[in-house]
Amino acid sequence: QRQKRNGVTLNQLCELFRGSKSQTATKNVDTSRLQGYGAGKAFKKFEVDRIAHKMVFDRVLIETSVQNQQGFSSDYVQCGELATAVQTGQKRFVVEFPRGTARPAGKENGRTKKKQQP
């Protein structure tokens, strides 16, 4: 599929949800009119990525590959077949985050935490 398109990639969607102000994420997007912009600022990046990928897996979002004039492809997201059902509450969308398995234990900001002696 070859067409000119100003879509949003899955990565951009995640960054917009977290409230990113980077030019890469906000390119071609009026954030002042964007519903939900920054609503996920309390989430860590890996959590938002996990949510977004689950939305694709559950067909709430779909990714469409679009080829530009130079022959490079980009995957843009749009509402999937179950998006309306989730938005209206007819279908629940749940992402489980098992405790203690999301991040390596004892690490913060790339540094290993020292255990405190009792």
CSV table of N, CA, C and O in Angstrom, one decimal:
chain,number,residue,atom,x,y,z
A,1,GLN,N,0.9,-1.2,0.0
A,1,GLN,CA,0.0,0.0,0.0
A,1,GLN,C,0.9,1.2,0.0
A,1,GLN,O,1.7,1.4,0.9
A,2,ARG,N,0.7,2.1,-1.0
A,2,ARG,CA,1.6,3.3,-1.1
A,2,ARG,C,0.6,4.5,-1.1
A,2,ARG,O,-0.2,4.6,-1.9
A,3,GLN,N,0.8,5.4,-0.1
A,3,GLN,CA,0.0,6.6,0.0
A,3,GLN,C,0.7,7.6,0.9
A,3,GLN,O,1.6,7.3,1.6
A,4,LYS,N,0.3,8.9,0.7
A,4,LYS,CA,0.8,9.9,1.6
A,4,LYS,C,-0.1,10.0,2.8
A,4,LYS,O,-1.3,10.0,2.7
A,5,ARG,N,0.5,9.9,4.0
A,5,ARG,CA,-0.3,9.9,5.2
A,5,ARG,C,0.4,10.5,6.4
A,5,ARG,O,1.6,10.3,6.6
A,6,ASN,N,-0.4,11.2,7.2
A,6,ASN,CA,0.2,11.8,8.4
A,6,ASN,C,-0.5,11.1,9.6
A,6,ASN,O,-1.4,11.6,10.2
A,7,GLY,N,-0.1,9.8,9.8
A,7,GLY,CA,-0.6,9.0,10.8
A,7,GLY,C,0.2,9.1,12.1
A,7,GLY,O,1.2,9.8,12.2
A,8,VAL,N,-0.1,8.3,13.0
A,8,VAL,CA,0.6,8.2,14.3
A,8,VAL,C,1.0,6.7,14.5
A,8,VAL,O,0.3,5.8,14.3
A,9,THR,N,2.3,6.6,14.8
A,9,THR,CA,2.8,5.2,15.0
A,9,THR,C,2.5,4.8,16.4
A,9,THR,O,2.1,5.6,17.3
A,10,LEU,N,2.7,3.5,16.7
A,10,LEU,CA,2.4,3.0,18.0
A,10,LEU,C,3.3,3.7,19.1
A,10,LEU,O,2.9,4.0,20.2
A,11,ASN,N,4.6,3.9,18.7
A,11,ASN,CA,5.5,4.5,19.6
A,11,ASN,C,5.1,6.0,19.9
A,11,ASN,O,5.1,6.4,21.0
A,12,GLN,N,4.6,6.7,18.9
A,12,GLN,CA,4.2,8.1,19.0
A,12,GLN,C,2.9,8.1,19.9
A,12,GLN,O,2.8,9.0,20.8
A,13,LEU,N,2.0,7.1,19.7
A,13,LEU,CA,0.8,7.1,20.5
A,13,LEU,C,1.2,6.9,22.0
A,13,LEU,O,0.6,7.6,22.9
A,14,CYS,N,2.1,6.0,22.3
A,14,CYS,CA,2.5,5.8,23.7
A,14,CYS,C,3.1,7.1,24.3
A,14,CYS,O,2.8,7.4,25.4
A,15,GLU,N,4.0,7.7,23.5
A,15,GLU,CA,4.6,9.0,24.0
A,15,GLU,C,3.6,10.1,24.2
A,15,GLU,O,3.7,10.8,25.2
A,16,LEU,N,2.6,10.2,23.3
A,16,LEU,CA,1.5,11.2,23.5
A,16,LEU,C,0.7,10.9,24.7
A,16,LEU,O,0.3,11.8,25.5
A,17,PHE,N,0.4,9.6,25.0
A,17,PHE,CA,-0.4,9.2,26.1
A,17,PHE,C,0.4,9.6,27.4
A,17,PHE,O,-0.2,10.0,28.4
A,18,ARG,N,1.7,9.5,27.4
A,18,ARG,CA,2.5,9.8,28.5
A,18,ARG,C,2.8,11.3,28.6
A,18,ARG,O,3.4,11.8,29.6
A,19,GLY,N,2.4,12.1,27.6
A,19,GLY,CA,2.5,13.6,27.7
A,19,GLY,C,3.8,14.1,27.2
A,19,GLY,O,4.2,15.2,27.5
A,20,SER,N,4.5,13.3,26.3
A,20,SER,CA,5.7,13.8,25.8
A,20,SER,C,5.6,15.1,25.0
A,20,SER,O,4.6,15.3,24.3
A,21,LYS,N,6.6,15.9,25.1
A,21,LYS,CA,6.6,17.2,24.4
A,21,LYS,C,7.7,17.2,23.3
A,21,LYS,O,7.9,18.2,22.7
A,22,SER,N,8.3,16.0,23.0
A,22,SER,CA,9.3,15.9,22.0
A,22,SER,C,8.7,16.2,20.6
A,22,SER,O,7.6,15.8,20.4
A,23,GLN,N,9.6,16.7,19.8
A,23,GLN,CA,9.1,17.0,18.4
A,23,GLN,C,8.7,15.8,17.7
A,23,GLN,O,7.8,15.8,16.8
A,24,THR,N,9.5,14.7,17.9
A,24,THR,CA,9.2,13.4,17.2
A,24,THR,C,7.8,12.9,17.6
A,24,THR,O,7.1,12.5,16.7
A,25,ALA,N,7.4,13.0,18.8
A,25,ALA,CA,6.1,12.5,19.2
A,25,ALA,C,4.9,13.5,18.8
A,25,ALA,O,3.8,13.0,18.5
A,26,THR,N,5.2,14.8,18.9
A,26,THR,CA,4.1,15.8,18.6
A,26,THR,C,4.1,16.3,17.2
A,26,THR,O,3.2,17.1,16.9
A,27,LYS,N,4.9,15.8,16.3
A,27,LYS,CA,4.9,16.2,14.9
A,27,LYS,C,3.6,15.9,14.3
A,27,LYS,O,3.0,14.9,14.4
A,28,ASN,N,3.0,17.0,13.7
A,28,ASN,CA,1.7,16.9,13.0
A,28,ASN,C,0.5,16.7,13.9
A,28,ASN,O,-0.5,16.2,13.5
A,29,VAL,N,0.7,16.9,15.2
A,29,VAL,CA,-0.4,16.7,16.2
A,29,VAL,C,-0.6,18.0,17.0
A,29,VAL,O,0.4,18.5,17.6
A,30,ASP,N,-1.8,18.4,17.1
A,30,ASP,CA,-2.2,19.6,17.9
A,30,ASP,C,-2.5,19.0,19.3
A,30,ASP,O,-3.7,18.6,19.6
A,31,THR,N,-1.5,19.0,20.2
A,31,THR,CA,-1.7,18.4,21.5
A,31,THR,C,-2.8,19.1,22.4
A,31,THR,O,-3.4,18.5,23.3
A,32,SER,N,-3.0,20.4,22.1
A,32,SER,CA,-4.0,21.1,22.9
A,32,SER,C,-5.5,20.6,22.6
A,32,SER,O,-6.4,20.8,23.4
A,33,ARG,N,-5.6,20.0,21.5
A,33,ARG,CA,-7.0,19.4,21.1
A,33,ARG,C,-7.0,17.9,21.2
A,33,ARG,O,-8.0,17.3,20.8
A,34,LEU,N,-6.0,17.3,21.7
A,34,LEU,CA,-5.9,15.9,21.7
A,34,LEU,C,-6.4,15.3,23.0
A,34,LEU,O,-5.8,15.5,24.1
A,35,GLN,N,-7.5,14.6,23.0
A,35,GLN,CA,-8.1,14.0,24.1
A,35,GLN,C,-7.2,12.9,24.7
A,35,GLN,O,-6.8,12.0,23.9
A,36,GLY,N,-6.9,12.9,25.9
A,36,GLY,CA,-6.1,11.9,26.5
A,36,GLY,C,-4.6,12.2,26.5
A,36,GLY,O,-3.8,11.4,27.0
A,37,TYR,N,-4.2,13.3,25.9
A,37,TYR,CA,-2.8,13.7,25.9
A,37,TYR,C,-2.3,13.8,27.3
A,37,TYR,O,-2.9,14.6,28.1
A,38,GLY,N,-1.3,13.1,27.7
A,38,GLY,CA,-0.7,13.2,29.0
A,38,GLY,C,-1.5,12.4,30.1
A,38,GLY,O,-1.1,12.4,31.3
A,39,ALA,N,-2.5,11.7,29.7
A,39,ALA,CA,-3.3,11.0,30.7
A,39,ALA,C,-2.5,9.8,31.4
A,39,ALA,O,-2.9,9.4,32.5
A,40,GLY,N,-1.5,9.3,30.7
A,40,GLY,CA,-0.7,8.2,31.2
A,40,GLY,C,0.6,8.6,31.8
A,40,GLY,O,1.5,7.8,31.9
A,41,LYS,N,0.7,9.9,32.2
A,41,LYS,CA,2.0,10.3,32.8
A,41,LYS,C,2.4,9.6,34.0
A,41,LYS,O,3.6,9.6,34.3
A,42,ALA,N,1.5,9.0,34.7
A,42,ALA,CA,1.9,8.2,35.9
A,42,ALA,C,2.5,6.9,35.6
A,42,ALA,O,3.1,6.2,36.5
A,43,PHE,N,2.3,6.4,34.4
A,43,PHE,CA,2.9,5.1,34.0
A,43,PHE,C,4.3,5.2,33.5
A,43,PHE,O,4.7,6.2,32.9
A,44,LYS,N,5.0,4.1,33.7
A,44,LYS,CA,6.4,4.0,33.2
A,44,LYS,C,6.3,3.6,31.7
A,44,LYS,O,5.3,3.1,31.3
A,45,LYS,N,7.3,3.9,31.0
A,45,LYS,CA,7.3,3.7,29.5
A,45,LYS,C,7.0,2.2,29.2
A,45,LYS,O,6.2,1.9,28.3
A,46,PHE,N,7.7,1.3,29.9
A,46,PHE,CA,7.5,-0.1,29.6
A,46,PHE,C,6.0,-0.5,29.9
A,46,PHE,O,5.5,-1.4,29.2
A,47,GLU,N,5.4,0.1,30.8
A,47,GLU,CA,4.0,-0.2,31.1
A,47,GLU,C,3.1,0.3,30.0
A,47,GLU,O,2.2,-0.5,29.6
A,48,VAL,N,3.3,1.5,29.5
A,48,VAL,CA,2.5,2.0,28.4
A,48,VAL,C,2.7,1.2,27.1
A,48,VAL,O,1.8,0.9,26.4
A,49,ASP,N,4.0,0.8,26.9
A,49,ASP,CA,4.3,-0.1,25.7
A,49,ASP,C,3.5,-1.4,25.8
A,49,ASP,O,3.0,-1.9,24.8
A,50,ARG,N,3.5,-2.0,27.0
A,50,ARG,CA,2.8,-3.2,27.2
A,50,ARG,C,1.3,-3.1,27.0
A,50,ARG,O,0.7,-3.9,26.3
A,51,ILE,N,0.7,-2.0,27.4
A,51,ILE,CA,-0.7,-1.7,27.2
A,51,ILE,C,-1.0,-1.6,25.7
A,51,ILE,O,-2.0,-2.2,25.2
A,52,ALA,N,-0.2,-0.8,25.1
A,52,ALA,CA,-0.4,-0.5,23.6
A,52,ALA,C,-0.3,-1.8,22.8
A,52,ALA,O,-1.1,-2.1,21.9
A,53,HIS,N,0.7,-2.6,23.1
A,53,HIS,CA,0.8,-3.9,22.3
A,53,HIS,C,-0.3,-4.8,22.6
A,53,HIS,O,-0.7,-5.6,21.7
A,54,LYS,N,-0.8,-4.8,23.8
A,54,LYS,CA,-2.0,-5.7,24.2
A,54,LYS,C,-3.2,-5.2,23.4
A,54,LYS,O,-4.0,-6.0,23.0
A,55,MET,N,-3.3,-3.9,23.2
A,55,MET,CA,-4.4,-3.3,22.5
A,55,MET,C,-4.4,-3.8,21.0
A,55,MET,O,-5.4,-4.1,20.4
A,56,VAL,N,-3.2,-3.9,20.4
A,56,VAL,CA,-3.0,-4.4,19.1
A,56,VAL,C,-3.3,-5.9,19.0
A,56,VAL,O,-4.1,-6.3,18.2
A,57,PHE,N,-2.8,-6.6,20.0
A,57,PHE,CA,-3.1,-8.1,20.1
A,57,PHE,C,-4.6,-8.4,20.2
A,57,PHE,O,-5.1,-9.3,19.6
A,58,ASP,N,-5.3,-7.5,21.0
A,58,ASP,CA,-6.7,-7.8,21.2
A,58,ASP,C,-7.6,-7.1,20.2
A,58,ASP,O,-8.8,-7.1,20.3
A,59,ARG,N,-7.0,-6.5,19.2
A,59,ARG,CA,-7.7,-5.9,18.0
A,59,ARG,C,-8.5,-4.6,18.4
A,59,ARG,O,-9.5,-4.3,17.8
A,60,VAL,N,-8.1,-4.0,19.5
A,60,VAL,CA,-8.6,-2.7,19.9
A,60,VAL,C,-8.0,-1.6,19.0
A,60,VAL,O,-8.6,-0.7,18.6
A,61,LEU,N,-6.7,-1.8,18.7
A,61,LEU,CA,-6.0,-1.0,17.7
A,61,LEU,C,-5.5,-1.9,16.6
A,61,LEU,O,-5.2,-3.1,16.8
A,62,ILE,N,-5.3,-1.4,15.4
A,62,ILE,CA,-4.6,-2.1,14.3
A,62,ILE,C,-3.5,-1.3,13.8
A,62,ILE,O,-3.6,-0.1,13.8
A,63,GLU,N,-2.5,-2.0,13.3
A,63,GLU,CA,-1.4,-1.3,12.7
A,63,GLU,C,-1.5,-1.5,11.2
A,63,GLU,O,-1.7,-2.7,10.7
A,64,THR,N,-1.3,-0.4,10.4
A,64,THR,CA,-1.4,-0.5,9.0
A,64,THR,C,0.0,-0.1,8.4
A,64,THR,O,0.4,1.0,8.7
A,65,SER,N,0.6,-0.9,7.6
A,65,SER,CA,1.9,-0.5,7.0
A,65,SER,C,1.6,0.3,5.8
A,65,SER,O,0.8,0.0,4.9
A,66,VAL,N,2.3,1.5,5.7
A,66,VAL,CA,2.2,2.4,4.6
A,66,VAL,C,3.6,2.7,4.1
A,66,VAL,O,4.5,3.0,4.8
A,67,GLN,N,3.7,2.6,2.8
A,67,GLN,CA,5.0,2.9,2.1
A,67,GLN,C,5.0,4.3,1.6
A,67,GLN,O,4.1,4.7,0.9
A,68,ASN,N,6.1,5.0,1.9
A,68,ASN,CA,6.3,6.4,1.4
A,68,ASN,C,6.8,6.3,-0.1
A,68,ASN,O,7.1,5.3,-0.6
A,69,GLN,N,7.0,7.5,-0.6
A,69,GLN,CA,7.5,7.6,-2.0
A,69,GLN,C,8.9,7.1,-2.2
A,69,GLN,O,9.3,6.7,-3.3
A,70,GLN,N,9.7,7.1,-1.1
A,70,GLN,CA,11.1,6.5,-1.2
A,70,GLN,C,11.1,5.0,-1.0
A,70,GLN,O,12.2,4.4,-1.1
A,71,GLY,N,10.0,4.4,-0.7
A,71,GLY,CA,9.9,3.0,-0.6
A,71,GLY,C,10.1,2.5,0.9
A,71,GLY,O,10.1,1.3,1.1
A,72,PHE,N,10.2,3.4,1.8
A,72,PHE,CA,10.2,3.0,3.2
A,72,PHE,C,8.8,2.8,3.8
A,72,PHE,O,7.9,3.6,3.5
A,73,SER,N,8.7,1.8,4.7
A,73,SER,CA,7.4,1.6,5.3
A,73,SER,C,7.3,2.1,6.7
A,73,SER,O,8.3,2.0,7.4
A,74,SER,N,6.2,2.6,7.1
A,74,SER,CA,5.9,2.9,8.5
A,74,SER,C,4.6,2.3,8.9
A,74,SER,O,3.7,2.2,8.0
A,75,ASP,N,4.5,1.9,10.1
A,75,ASP,CA,3.2,1.2,10.6
A,75,ASP,C,2.5,2.3,11.4
A,75,ASP,O,3.0,2.8,12.5
A,76,TYR,N,1.3,2.6,11.0
A,76,TYR,CA,0.4,3.6,11.7
A,76,TYR,C,-0.7,2.9,12.4
A,76,TYR,O,-1.2,1.8,11.9
A,77,VAL,N,-1.1,3.4,13.5
A,77,VAL,CA,-2.2,2.8,14.3
A,77,VAL,C,-3.5,3.5,14.0
A,77,VAL,O,-3.6,4.7,13.7
A,78,GLN,N,-4.6,2.7,14.1
A,78,GLN,CA,-5.9,3.3,14.0
A,78,GLN,C,-6.8,2.4,14.8
A,78,GLN,O,-6.4,1.3,15.3
A,79,CYS,N,-8.1,2.8,15.0
A,79,CYS,CA,-9.0,2.0,15.8
A,79,CYS,C,-9.3,0.7,15.1
A,79,CYS,O,-9.5,0.6,13.9
A,80,GLY,N,-9.3,-0.4,15.9
A,80,GLY,CA,-9.5,-1.7,15.4
A,80,GLY,C,-11.0,-2.1,15.6
A,80,GLY,O,-11.8,-1.3,16.0
A,81,GLU,N,-11.3,-3.3,15.2
A,81,GLU,CA,-12.7,-3.7,15.2
A,81,GLU,C,-13.4,-3.7,16.6
A,81,GLU,O,-14.6,-3.6,16.7
A,82,LEU,N,-12.6,-3.8,17.7
A,82,LEU,CA,-13.2,-3.8,19.0
A,82,LEU,C,-13.0,-2.5,19.7
A,82,LEU,O,-13.4,-2.4,20.9
A,83,ALA,N,-12.5,-1.5,19.1
A,83,ALA,CA,-12.3,-0.2,19.7
A,83,ALA,C,-13.7,0.4,20.2
A,83,ALA,O,-13.7,0.9,21.4
A,84,THR,N,-14.7,0.4,19.4
A,84,THR,CA,-16.0,1.0,19.8
A,84,THR,C,-16.6,0.2,21.0
A,84,THR,O,-17.1,0.9,21.9
A,85,ALA,N,-16.5,-1.1,21.0
A,85,ALA,CA,-17.0,-1.9,22.1
A,85,ALA,C,-16.3,-1.6,23.4
A,85,ALA,O,-16.9,-1.5,24.5
A,86,VAL,N,-15.0,-1.3,23.3
A,86,VAL,CA,-14.2,-1.0,24.6
A,86,VAL,C,-14.6,0.5,25.0
A,86,VAL,O,-14.8,0.7,26.2
A,87,GLN,N,-14.7,1.4,24.0
A,87,GLN,CA,-15.0,2.8,24.4
A,87,GLN,C,-16.4,2.9,25.0
A,87,GLN,O,-16.7,3.7,25.9
A,88,THR,N,-17.4,2.1,24.5
A,88,THR,CA,-18.7,2.2,25.0
A,88,THR,C,-19.0,1.3,26.3
A,88,THR,O,-20.1,1.3,26.8
A,89,GLY,N,-18.0,0.5,26.7
A,89,GLY,CA,-18.1,-0.3,27.8
A,89,GLY,C,-18.8,-1.6,27.6
A,89,GLY,O,-19.0,-2.4,28.5
A,90,GLN,N,-19.0,-2.0,26.3
A,90,GLN,CA,-19.6,-3.3,26.0
A,90,GLN,C,-18.6,-4.4,26.2
A,90,GLN,O,-18.9,-5.5,26.4
A,91,LYS,N,-17.3,-4.0,26.1
A,91,LYS,CA,-16.2,-5.0,26.2
A,91,LYS,C,-15.2,-4.4,27.2
A,91,LYS,O,-14.8,-3.2,27.1
A,92,ARG,N,-14.7,-5.2,28.1
A,92,ARG,CA,-13.6,-4.8,29.0
A,92,ARG,C,-12.3,-5.1,28.4
A,92,ARG,O,-12.0,-6.1,27.8
A,93,PHE,N,-11.3,-4.2,28.6
A,93,PHE,CA,-10.0,-4.3,28.2
A,93,PHE,C,-9.1,-4.3,29.4
A,93,PHE,O,-9.1,-3.4,30.2
A,94,VAL,N,-8.4,-5.4,29.6
A,94,VAL,CA,-7.6,-5.6,30.9
A,94,VAL,C,-6.2,-6.0,30.5
A,94,VAL,O,-6.0,-6.9,29.6
A,95,VAL,N,-5.2,-5.4,31.2
A,95,VAL,CA,-3.8,-5.8,31.0
A,95,VAL,C,-3.3,-6.2,32.4
A,95,VAL,O,-3.4,-5.4,33.3
A,96,GLU,N,-2.8,-7.4,32.5
A,96,GLU,CA,-2.3,-7.8,33.8
A,96,GLU,C,-0.8,-7.5,34.0
A,96,GLU,O,-0.1,-7.7,33.0
A,97,PHE,N,-0.4,-7.1,35.1
A,97,PHE,CA,1.0,-6.8,35.4
A,97,PHE,C,1.3,-7.7,36.6
A,97,PHE,O,1.1,-7.3,37.8
A,98,PRO,N,1.9,-8.8,36.4
A,98,PRO,CA,2.3,-9.7,37.5
A,98,PRO,C,3.3,-8.9,38.4
A,98,PRO,O,4.2,-8.2,37.9
A,99,ARG,N,3.2,-9.1,39.7
A,99,ARG,CA,4.0,-8.5,40.7
A,99,ARG,C,5.5,-9.1,40.6
A,99,ARG,O,5.6,-10.3,40.5
A,100,GLY,N,6.4,-8.2,40.6
A,100,GLY,CA,7.8,-8.6,40.7
A,100,GLY,C,8.4,-9.1,39.4
A,100,GLY,O,9.6,-9.5,39.4
A,101,THR,N,7.7,-9.2,38.3
A,101,THR,CA,8.3,-9.8,37.1
A,101,THR,C,8.5,-8.7,36.0
A,101,THR,O,9.1,-9.0,35.0
A,102,ALA,N,8.0,-7.5,36.2
A,102,ALA,CA,8.1,-6.5,35.2
A,102,ALA,C,9.5,-5.9,35.1
A,102,ALA,O,9.9,-5.6,34.0
A,103,ARG,N,10.2,-5.7,36.1
A,103,ARG,CA,11.6,-5.2,36.1
A,103,ARG,C,12.5,-6.1,37.0
A,103,ARG,O,12.1,-6.7,37.9
A,104,PRO,N,13.8,-6.1,36.6
A,104,PRO,CA,14.7,-6.9,37.4
A,104,PRO,C,14.7,-6.3,38.8
A,104,PRO,O,14.8,-5.1,39.1
A,105,ALA,N,14.7,-7.2,39.8
A,105,ALA,CA,14.7,-6.8,41.2
A,105,ALA,C,16.0,-6.2,41.6
A,105,ALA,O,17.1,-6.7,41.1
A,106,GLY,N,16.0,-5.2,42.5
A,106,GLY,CA,17.2,-4.6,43.0
A,106,GLY,C,17.8,-3.6,42.1
A,106,GLY,O,18.9,-3.1,42.4
A,107,LYS,N,17.2,-3.2,41.0
A,107,LYS,CA,17.8,-2.3,40.1
A,107,LYS,C,16.9,-1.0,40.0
A,107,LYS,O,15.7,-1.1,39.9
A,108,GLU,N,17.5,0.1,40.1
A,108,GLU,CA,16.8,1.4,39.9
A,108,GLU,C,17.7,2.3,39.1
A,108,GLU,O,18.9,2.4,39.4
A,109,ASN,N,17.2,2.9,38.0
A,109,ASN,CA,18.0,3.8,37.2
A,109,ASN,C,19.3,3.2,36.7
A,109,ASN,O,20.4,3.8,36.7
A,110,GLY,N,19.3,1.9,36.5
A,110,GLY,CA,20.5,1.2,36.0
A,110,GLY,C,21.5,0.9,37.0
A,110,GLY,O,22.6,0.3,36.7
A,111,ARG,N,21.3,1.2,38.3
A,111,ARG,CA,22.2,0.9,39.4
A,111,ARG,C,21.6,-0.2,40.3
A,111,ARG,O,20.4,-0.2,40.5
A,112,THR,N,22.5,-1.0,40.8
A,112,THR,CA,22.0,-2.0,41.7
A,112,THR,C,21.9,-1.4,43.1
A,112,THR,O,22.7,-0.7,43.6
A,113,LYS,N,20.7,-1.7,43.7
A,113,LYS,CA,20.4,-1.2,45.1
A,113,LYS,C,21.3,-2.0,46.1
A,113,LYS,O,21.4,-3.2,46.0
A,114,LYS,N,21.8,-1.3,47.1
A,114,LYS,CA,22.5,-2.0,48.1
A,114,LYS,C,21.5,-2.4,49.2
A,114,LYS,O,20.6,-1.7,49.5
A,115,LYS,N,21.6,-3.6,49.7
A,115,LYS,CA,20.7,-4.1,50.7
A,115,LYS,C,21.1,-3.4,52.0
A,115,LYS,O,22.3,-3.4,52.4
A,116,GLN,N,20.1,-3.0,52.7
A,116,GLN,CA,20.4,-2.4,54.0
A,116,GLN,C,20.5,-3.4,55.1
A,116,GLN,O,19.7,-4.4,55.1
A,117,GLN,N,21.4,-3.3,56.0
A,117,GLN,CA,21.6,-4.2,57.1
A,117,GLN,C,20.6,-3.9,58.2
A,117,GLN,O,20.4,-2.8,58.5
A,118,PRO,N,19.9,-5.0,58.7
A,118,PRO,CA,18.9,-4.7,59.8
A,118,PRO,C,19.5,-4.3,61.1
A,118,PRO,O,20.6,-4.4,61.4
